Amino acid sequence: MASWMPETLFETVGQGPAPSKDYYQLLVTRSQVIFRWWKISLRSEYRSTKPGEAKEIHEDFLENLHLQSQTALIFGTRILNYVINLCKGKFDFLERLSDNLLLNIISYLDLEDIARLSQTSHRFAKLCMSDKLWEQIVQSTCDTITPDVRALAEDTGWRQLFFTNKLQLQWQLRKRKQKYGNLREKQP
């Protein structure tokens, strides 16, 4: 594997399916998959149970169906598939980037590209629809954002605000001012 990769490629923890209280850790390094477990029980026969650990090199993990089924049971099939791809040397670098960094990158895309990107995965669909992204896009396309426009965006959503034409926007702002102006007049 490439030396510029960090030693730990992936790590997650989880609890066994109900009613189990057992605790599990899955760690994927550049050369191994490490599966650890801790038995959590109030029963006296399990109190002296020591934590367990299974270590497999990547090639052996790909052949170990029992360890794969345990991984899927505890962490889900999505995590299992991700670990299998890591073991095969298929790295998804986008998966490792934070949401904030991805939002910053996405904000520079054209609208058509954002629409296409939103169809590639659940994660990108969520990011492409997020208010945080559309707030960045609105701020980059508008010279100034008045407090009234900001308040409207917080009520209706930044994406909705972006796709609203100017006449609709003026009407919504006027309606909002009337609504909140009437509320203020009614308050003693």
XYZ file of N, CA and C in Angstrom:
564
model
N 0.824 -1.176 0.000
C 0.000 0.000 0.000
C 0.872 1.245 0.000
N 0.327 2.329 -0.478
C 1.085 3.579 -0.584
C 1.492 4.090 0.793
N 2.698 4.603 0.880
C 3.219 5.035 2.171
C 2.604 6.347 2.644
N 1.973 7.113 1.749
C 1.367 8.371 2.158
C 0.031 8.165 2.856
N -0.455 6.938 2.886
C -1.703 6.632 3.583
C -1.437 6.575 5.082
N -2.380 7.022 5.899
C -2.195 6.904 7.343
C -2.206 5.440 7.762
N -1.650 5.137 8.909
C -1.618 3.758 9.386
C -3.029 3.232 9.610
N -3.887 4.039 10.235
C -5.275 3.639 10.458
C -6.124 4.158 9.306
N -6.704 3.251 8.540
C -7.534 3.632 7.396
C -8.981 3.870 7.791
N -9.439 3.120 8.800
C -10.838 3.228 9.202
C -10.978 2.686 10.613
N -11.875 3.316 11.389
C -12.154 2.834 12.735
C -13.586 3.184 13.083
N -14.277 2.236 13.687
C -15.637 2.483 14.165
C -15.884 1.605 15.387
N -16.849 2.011 16.177
C -17.240 1.254 17.364
C -18.748 1.083 17.343
N -19.232 0.086 18.053
C -20.667 -0.129 18.103
C -21.052 -1.121 19.183
N -22.356 -1.213 19.371
C -22.914 -2.127 20.349
C -23.625 -3.239 19.602
N -23.586 -4.427 20.162
C -24.236 -5.562 19.532
C -25.738 -5.360 19.439
N -26.401 -6.124 18.567
C -27.853 -5.993 18.428
C -28.565 -6.368 19.725
N -29.703 -5.735 19.974
C -30.472 -5.958 21.208
C -30.803 -7.435 21.345
N -30.825 -7.959 22.514
C -30.696 -7.307 23.821
C -29.248 -7.210 24.316
N -28.300 -7.520 23.470
C -26.890 -7.513 23.859
C -26.430 -6.112 24.256
N -25.547 -6.065 25.219
C -24.903 -4.816 25.619
C -23.417 -4.840 25.272
N -23.005 -5.890 24.550
C -21.590 -6.063 24.223
C -21.105 -4.917 23.349
N -19.854 -4.579 23.502
C -19.240 -3.440 22.828
C -18.213 -3.967 21.829
N -18.166 -3.374 20.636
C -17.283 -3.842 19.575
C -16.501 -2.691 18.961
N -15.309 -3.019 18.484
C -14.488 -2.056 17.753
C -13.998 -2.745 16.478
N -14.040 -1.996 15.385
C -13.510 -2.472 14.116
C -12.464 -1.469 13.665
N -11.257 -1.961 13.442
C -10.129 -1.112 13.075
C -9.478 -1.700 11.826
N -9.302 -0.859 10.805
C -8.635 -1.304 9.587
C -7.358 -0.487 9.451
N -6.226 -1.188 9.469
C -4.936 -0.537 9.279
C -4.465 -0.799 7.853
N -3.288 -0.333 7.545
C -2.753 -0.562 6.191
C -2.576 -2.044 5.877
N -2.395 -2.873 6.902
C -2.117 -4.289 6.642
C -3.102 -5.250 7.297
N -3.894 -4.781 8.286
C -4.733 -5.704 9.047
C -6.149 -5.173 9.252
N -7.045 -6.115 9.533
C -8.375 -5.808 10.045
C -8.393 -6.351 11.471
N -8.720 -5.489 12.419
C -8.733 -5.888 13.829
C -10.156 -5.736 14.350
N -10.711 -6.818 14.857
C -12.074 -6.869 15.375
C -11.969 -7.161 16.871
N -12.416 -6.211 17.717
C -12.316 -6.379 19.177
C -13.712 -6.380 19.790
N -13.859 -7.112 20.900
C -15.145 -7.141 21.586
C -14.957 -7.195 23.085
N -15.917 -6.624 23.782
C -15.965 -6.616 25.232
C -17.348 -7.098 25.635
N -17.388 -8.148 26.434
C -18.651 -8.719 26.905
C -19.143 -7.882 28.078
N -20.354 -7.342 27.954
C -20.938 -6.523 29.006
C -22.164 -7.280 29.523
N -22.109 -7.697 30.799
C -23.220 -8.460 31.351
C -23.250 -8.324 32.864
N -24.453 -8.369 33.412
C -24.607 -8.369 34.869
C -24.562 -9.787 35.432
N -24.644 -10.777 34.575
C -24.602 -12.172 35.022
C -23.213 -12.507 35.572
N -23.200 -13.240 36.666
C -21.936 -13.549 37.328
C -21.028 -14.432 36.477
N -21.590 -15.307 35.634
C -20.754 -16.198 34.825
C -19.983 -15.457 33.735
N -20.401 -14.241 33.400
C -19.710 -13.471 32.364
C -18.798 -12.379 32.920
N -18.822 -12.183 34.233
C -18.045 -11.084 34.829
C -16.546 -11.239 34.638
N -16.079 -12.449 34.602
C -14.632 -12.666 34.457
C -14.211 -12.823 32.985
N -15.145 -12.651 32.062
C -14.828 -12.783 30.638
C -13.919 -11.650 30.203
N -12.830 -12.019 29.559
C -11.862 -11.018 29.111
C -12.228 -10.527 27.717
N -11.796 -9.319 27.385
C -12.039 -8.820 26.022
C -11.388 -9.742 24.994
N -11.947 -9.749 23.792
C -11.413 -10.589 22.736
C -10.938 -9.760 21.558
N -10.108 -10.390 20.739
C -9.574 -9.688 19.577
C -9.293 -10.701 18.477
N -9.688 -10.338 17.258
C -9.362 -11.142 16.080
C -8.618 -10.233 15.113
N -7.428 -10.675 14.701
C -6.622 -9.922 13.739
C -6.464 -10.757 12.483
N -6.698 -10.132 11.346
C -6.528 -10.802 10.062
C -5.825 -9.841 9.112
N -4.896 -10.368 8.324
C -4.354 -9.527 7.257
C -5.473 -9.354 6.226
N -5.373 -8.355 5.385
C -6.446 -8.038 4.453
C -6.891 -9.241 3.629
N -5.943 -9.981 3.088
C -6.281 -11.125 2.238
C -7.065 -12.177 3.016
N -6.667 -12.425 4.276
C -7.377 -13.418 5.087
C -8.776 -12.937 5.471
N -8.930 -11.632 5.731
C -10.255 -11.102 6.050
C -11.214 -11.323 4.885
N -10.714 -11.153 3.660
C -11.557 -11.338 2.476
C -12.058 -12.774 2.353
N -11.349 -13.721 2.957
C -11.752 -15.124 2.912
C -12.491 -15.568 4.173
N -12.465 -14.774 5.239
C -13.057 -15.143 6.519
C -14.532 -14.726 6.550
N -15.410 -15.608 6.106
C -16.835 -15.290 6.027
C -17.468 -15.111 7.404
N -16.956 -15.813 8.416
C -17.496 -15.657 9.766
C -17.235 -14.242 10.286
N -16.015 -13.756 10.140
C -15.679 -12.407 10.598
C -16.438 -11.354 9.780
N -16.629 -11.615 8.498
C -17.410 -10.693 7.668
C -18.869 -10.650 8.130
N -19.432 -11.803 8.460
C -20.839 -11.820 8.915
C -20.980 -11.126 10.267
N -19.996 -11.288 11.146
C -20.019 -10.576 12.430
C -19.943 -9.063 12.214
N -19.091 -8.657 11.283
C -18.947 -7.237 10.959
C -20.262 -6.680 10.436
N -20.910 -7.411 9.533
C -22.191 -6.959 8.981
C -23.270 -6.915 10.055
N -23.283 -7.893 10.949
C -24.282 -7.956 12.016
C -24.151 -6.768 12.971
N -22.932 -6.446 13.346
C -22.698 -5.379 14.329
C -22.739 -4.000 13.677
N -22.054 -3.831 12.557
C -21.860 -2.499 11.975
C -22.691 -2.238 10.717
N -23.276 -3.279 10.125
C -24.105 -3.105 8.938
C -23.363 -3.458 7.658
N -24.116 -3.713 6.605
C -23.524 -4.135 5.337
C -22.759 -3.007 4.653
N -23.181 -1.755 4.871
C -22.459 -0.630 4.259
C -21.022 -0.580 4.769
N -20.848 -0.738 6.079
C -19.500 -0.735 6.677
C -18.722 -1.952 6.185
N -19.379 -3.116 6.133
C -18.696 -4.318 5.645
C -18.195 -4.108 4.224
N -19.031 -3.588 3.350
C -18.613 -3.347 1.963
C -17.465 -2.352 1.895
N -17.506 -1.319 2.733
C -16.427 -0.341 2.764
C -15.106 -1.003 3.186
N -15.157 -1.849 4.217
C -13.957 -2.543 4.710
C -13.430 -3.510 3.643
N -14.323 -4.221 2.980
C -13.897 -5.140 1.908
C -13.177 -4.359 0.814
N -13.718 -3.203 0.435
C -13.059 -2.382 -0.586
C -11.694 -1.885 -0.114
N -11.590 -1.518 1.162
C -10.282 -1.121 1.698
C -9.289 -2.277 1.607
N -9.749 -3.468 1.935
C -8.877 -4.645 1.882
C -8.450 -4.972 0.456
N -9.275 -4.632 -0.505
C -8.942 -4.864 -1.913
C -8.109 -3.722 -2.493
N -7.820 -2.712 -1.678
C -7.022 -1.579 -2.150
C -7.828 -0.510 -2.853
N -9.139 -0.555 -2.735
C -10.014 0.457 -3.353
C -10.359 1.494 -2.289
N -9.751 2.654 -2.389
C -9.925 3.696 -1.385
C -10.879 4.762 -1.889
N -11.877 5.099 -1.097
C -12.807 6.175 -1.408
C -12.364 7.395 -0.604
N -11.579 8.242 -1.250
C -11.019 9.392 -0.545
C -12.088 10.412 -0.189
N -13.151 10.507 -0.990
C -14.229 11.443 -0.665
C -14.924 11.056 0.635
N -15.005 9.772 0.887
C -15.636 9.272 2.113
C -14.907 9.771 3.360
N -13.620 10.028 3.213
C -12.797 10.437 4.352
C -12.837 11.948 4.598
N -13.361 12.733 3.637
C -13.409 14.183 3.797
C -14.574 14.582 4.697
N -14.384 15.649 5.457
C -15.443 16.128 6.350
C -16.561 16.774 5.535
N -17.748 16.838 6.130
C -18.885 17.476 5.461
C -18.603 18.944 5.168
N -17.972 19.651 6.110
C -17.681 21.074 5.895
C -16.763 21.286 4.696
N -15.752 20.454 4.562
C -14.838 20.581 3.420
C -15.572 20.262 2.114
N -16.383 19.215 2.115
C -17.146 18.869 0.921
C -18.126 19.985 0.543
N -18.785 20.585 1.542
C -19.700 21.689 1.261
C -18.972 22.859 0.615
N -17.779 23.124 1.094
C -16.983 24.213 0.526
C -16.642 23.909 -0.935
N -16.276 22.690 -1.227
C -15.943 22.288 -2.599
C -17.190 22.354 -3.487
N -18.294 21.812 -2.995
C -19.535 21.773 -3.776
C -20.025 23.176 -4.114
N -19.785 24.123 -3.233
C -20.286 25.489 -3.455
C -19.681 26.132 -4.708
N -18.579 25.606 -5.207
C -17.952 26.142 -6.416
C -18.470 25.491 -7.703
N -19.310 24.465 -7.581
C -19.825 23.761 -8.757
C -20.961 24.543 -9.414
N -21.192 24.268 -10.701
C -22.354 24.808 -11.399
C -23.602 24.106 -10.876
N -24.756 24.752 -11.068
C -26.011 24.174 -10.574
C -26.288 22.800 -11.173
N -25.982 22.639 -12.448
C -26.209 21.338 -13.091
C -25.337 20.255 -12.462
N -24.112 20.626 -12.131
C -23.200 19.655 -11.508
C -23.653 19.311 -10.087
N -24.190 20.289 -9.380
C -24.725 20.021 -8.032
C -25.899 19.057 -8.136
N -26.757 19.265 -9.124
C -27.901 18.366 -9.325
C -27.433 16.946 -9.633
N -26.427 16.808 -10.478
C -25.895 15.477 -10.804
C -25.223 14.824 -9.592
N -24.452 15.616 -8.866
C -23.755 15.101 -7.687
C -24.749 14.600 -6.643
N -25.867 15.284 -6.512
C -26.862 14.890 -5.499
C -27.455 13.512 -5.791
N -27.306 13.028 -7.009
C -27.861 11.726 -7.385
C -26.872 10.578 -7.218
N -25.656 10.866 -6.759
C -24.628 9.819 -6.683
C -24.676 9.000 -5.407
N -25.112 9.596 -4.294
C -25.167 8.855 -3.036
C -26.082 9.584 -2.061
N -26.459 8.872 -0.998
C -27.298 9.493 0.036
C -26.553 10.643 0.698
N -25.273 10.460 0.934
C -24.481 11.497 1.592
C -24.442 12.767 0.741
N -24.175 12.626 -0.556
C -24.120 13.800 -1.415
C -25.506 14.412 -1.620
N -26.555 13.596 -1.630
C -27.911 14.147 -1.731
C -28.197 15.041 -0.532
N -27.827 14.554 0.649
C -28.037 15.333 1.872
C -27.219 16.629 1.844
N -25.952 16.524 1.426
C -25.096 17.715 1.368
C -25.596 18.722 0.339
N -26.028 18.235 -0.822
C -26.472 19.132 -1.904
C -27.798 19.807 -1.589
N -28.546 19.269 -0.657
C -29.818 19.880 -0.261
C -29.684 20.703 1.016
N -28.510 20.695 1.635
C -28.349 21.333 2.942
C -28.431 22.852 2.858
N -29.013 23.430 3.886
C -29.123 24.886 3.977
C -27.752 25.547 4.033
N -26.814 24.875 4.651
C -25.468 25.431 4.773
C -24.843 25.671 3.387
N -25.005 24.705 2.481
C -24.492 24.851 1.117
C -25.173 26.014 0.409
N -26.503 26.055 0.465
C -27.241 27.076 -0.266
C -27.022 28.462 0.321
N -26.749 28.543 1.614
C -26.383 29.837 2.203
C -25.062 30.322 1.597
N -24.087 29.414 1.462
C -22.807 29.782 0.835
C -23.010 30.229 -0.616
N -23.873 29.524 -1.334
C -24.120 29.862 -2.734
C -24.804 31.222 -2.849
N -25.806 31.473 -2.012
C -26.505 32.762 -2.046
C -25.533 33.884 -1.699
N -24.702 33.683 -0.687
C -23.748 34.719 -0.293
C -22.729 34.992 -1.390
N -22.369 33.969 -2.156
C -21.385 34.181 -3.222
C -22.000 34.858 -4.447
N -23.317 34.749 -4.616
C -23.962 35.354 -5.786
C -24.568 36.723 -5.502
N -24.792 37.052 -4.248
C -25.396 38.340 -3.893
C -24.341 39.270 -3.308
N -24.471 40.543 -3.643
C -23.534 41.532 -3.088
C -23.749 41.698 -1.592
N -24.997 41.926 -1.213
C -25.328 42.082 0.207
C -26.598 41.310 0.509
N -26.708 40.881 1.733
C -27.908 40.185 2.194
C -28.450 40.976 3.373
N -29.630 41.547 3.171
C -30.229 42.370 4.223
C -30.711 41.480 5.364
N -30.888 42.045 6.534
C -31.418 41.254 7.660
C -32.799 40.653 7.353
N -33.622 41.396 6.569
C -34.942 40.867 6.212
C -34.812 39.634 5.315
N -33.909 39.687 4.348
C -33.693 38.556 3.453
C -33.125 37.378 4.238
N -32.201 37.642 5.154
C -31.622 36.577 5.981
C -32.714 35.910 6.836
N -33.580 36.719 7.417
C -34.672 36.173 8.241
C -35.618 35.331 7.385
N -35.916 35.805 6.178
C -36.776 35.044 5.273
C -36.118 33.711 4.902
N -34.825 33.758 4.639
C -34.091 32.534 4.293
C -34.107 31.539 5.451
N -34.016 32.041 6.661
C -34.056 31.135 7.820
C -35.440 30.535 8.013
N -36.481 31.271 7.571
C -37.846 30.737 7.646
C -38.134 29.737 6.537
N -37.753 30.082 5.303
C -38.121 29.256 4.151
C -37.018 28.318 3.696
N -35.793 28.615 4.043
C -34.652 27.825 3.606
C -33.867 28.563 2.538
N -32.547 28.421 2.595
C -31.671 29.129 1.653
C -31.831 28.633 0.228
N -32.078 27.355 0.051
C -32.257 26.810 -1.291
C -33.506 27.390 -1.929
N -34.581 27.422 -1.148
C -35.836 27.993 -1.640
C -35.633 29.464 -2.008
N -34.903 30.178 -1.176
C -34.628 31.589 -1.437
C -33.844 31.758 -2.738
N -32.862 30.900 -2.958
C -32.029 30.999 -4.158
C -32.865 30.845 -5.429
N -33.821 29.929 -5.422
C -34.606 29.657 -6.616
C -35.870 30.512 -6.726
N -36.070 31.421 -5.799
C -37.214 32.326 -5.852
C -36.873 33.509 -6.749
N -37.785 33.853 -7.692
C -37.489 34.999 -8.547
C -37.691 36.298 -7.768
N -37.230 37.411 -8.309
C -37.222 38.678 -7.585
C -38.619 39.138 -7.197
N -39.615 38.983 -8.088
C -40.973 39.413 -7.765
C -41.546 38.602 -6.605
N -41.346 37.293 -6.658
C -41.814 36.446 -5.555
C -41.100 36.809 -4.259
N -39.808 37.086 -4.356
C -39.030 37.448 -3.179
C -39.542 38.749 -2.562
N -39.799 39.749 -3.393
C -40.325 41.021 -2.883
C -41.689 40.812 -2.224
N -42.536 39.986 -2.851
C -43.856 39.709 -2.291
C -43.740 39.000 -0.936
N -42.834 38.004 -0.845
C -42.641 37.270 0.408
C -42.089 38.175 1.506
N -41.167 39.061 1.148
C -40.625 39.995 2.139
C -41.718 40.932 2.646
N -42.537 41.458 1.727
C -43.631 42.349 2.109
C -44.608 41.612 3.023
N -44.955 40.390 2.668
C -45.870 39.573 3.464
C -45.294 39.299 4.853
N -44.008 39.005 4.904
C -43.343 38.735 6.185
C -43.340 39.978 7.071
N -43.049 41.144 6.479
C -43.049 42.400 7.245
C -44.438 42.694 7.803
N -45.478 42.444 6.994
C -46.845 42.672 7.453
C -47.180 41.732 8.606
N -46.799 40.482 8.467
C -47.098 39.477 9.496
C -46.438 39.855 10.815
N -45.144 40.144 10.768
C -44.423 40.455 11.999
C -44.723 41.868 12.473
N -45.087 42.761 11.566
C -45.511 44.107 11.967
C -46.826 44.051 12.723
N -47.773 43.210 12.251
C -49.058 43.041 12.941
C -48.863 42.387 14.301
N -47.934 41.447 14.418
C -47.667 40.796 15.700
C -47.123 41.794 16.711
N -46.260 42.679 16.260
C -45.671 43.676 17.168
C -46.729 44.675 17.649
N -47.667 45.046 16.760
C -48.717 45.990 17.123
C -49.650 45.387 18.163
N -49.865 44.064 18.102
C -50.786 43.393 19.035
C -50.165 43.202 20.407
N -48.861 43.201 20.496
C -48.194 43.002 21.772
C -48.247 44.295 22.588
N -48.564 44.207 23.907
C -48.641 45.413 24.744
C -47.283 45.964 25.082
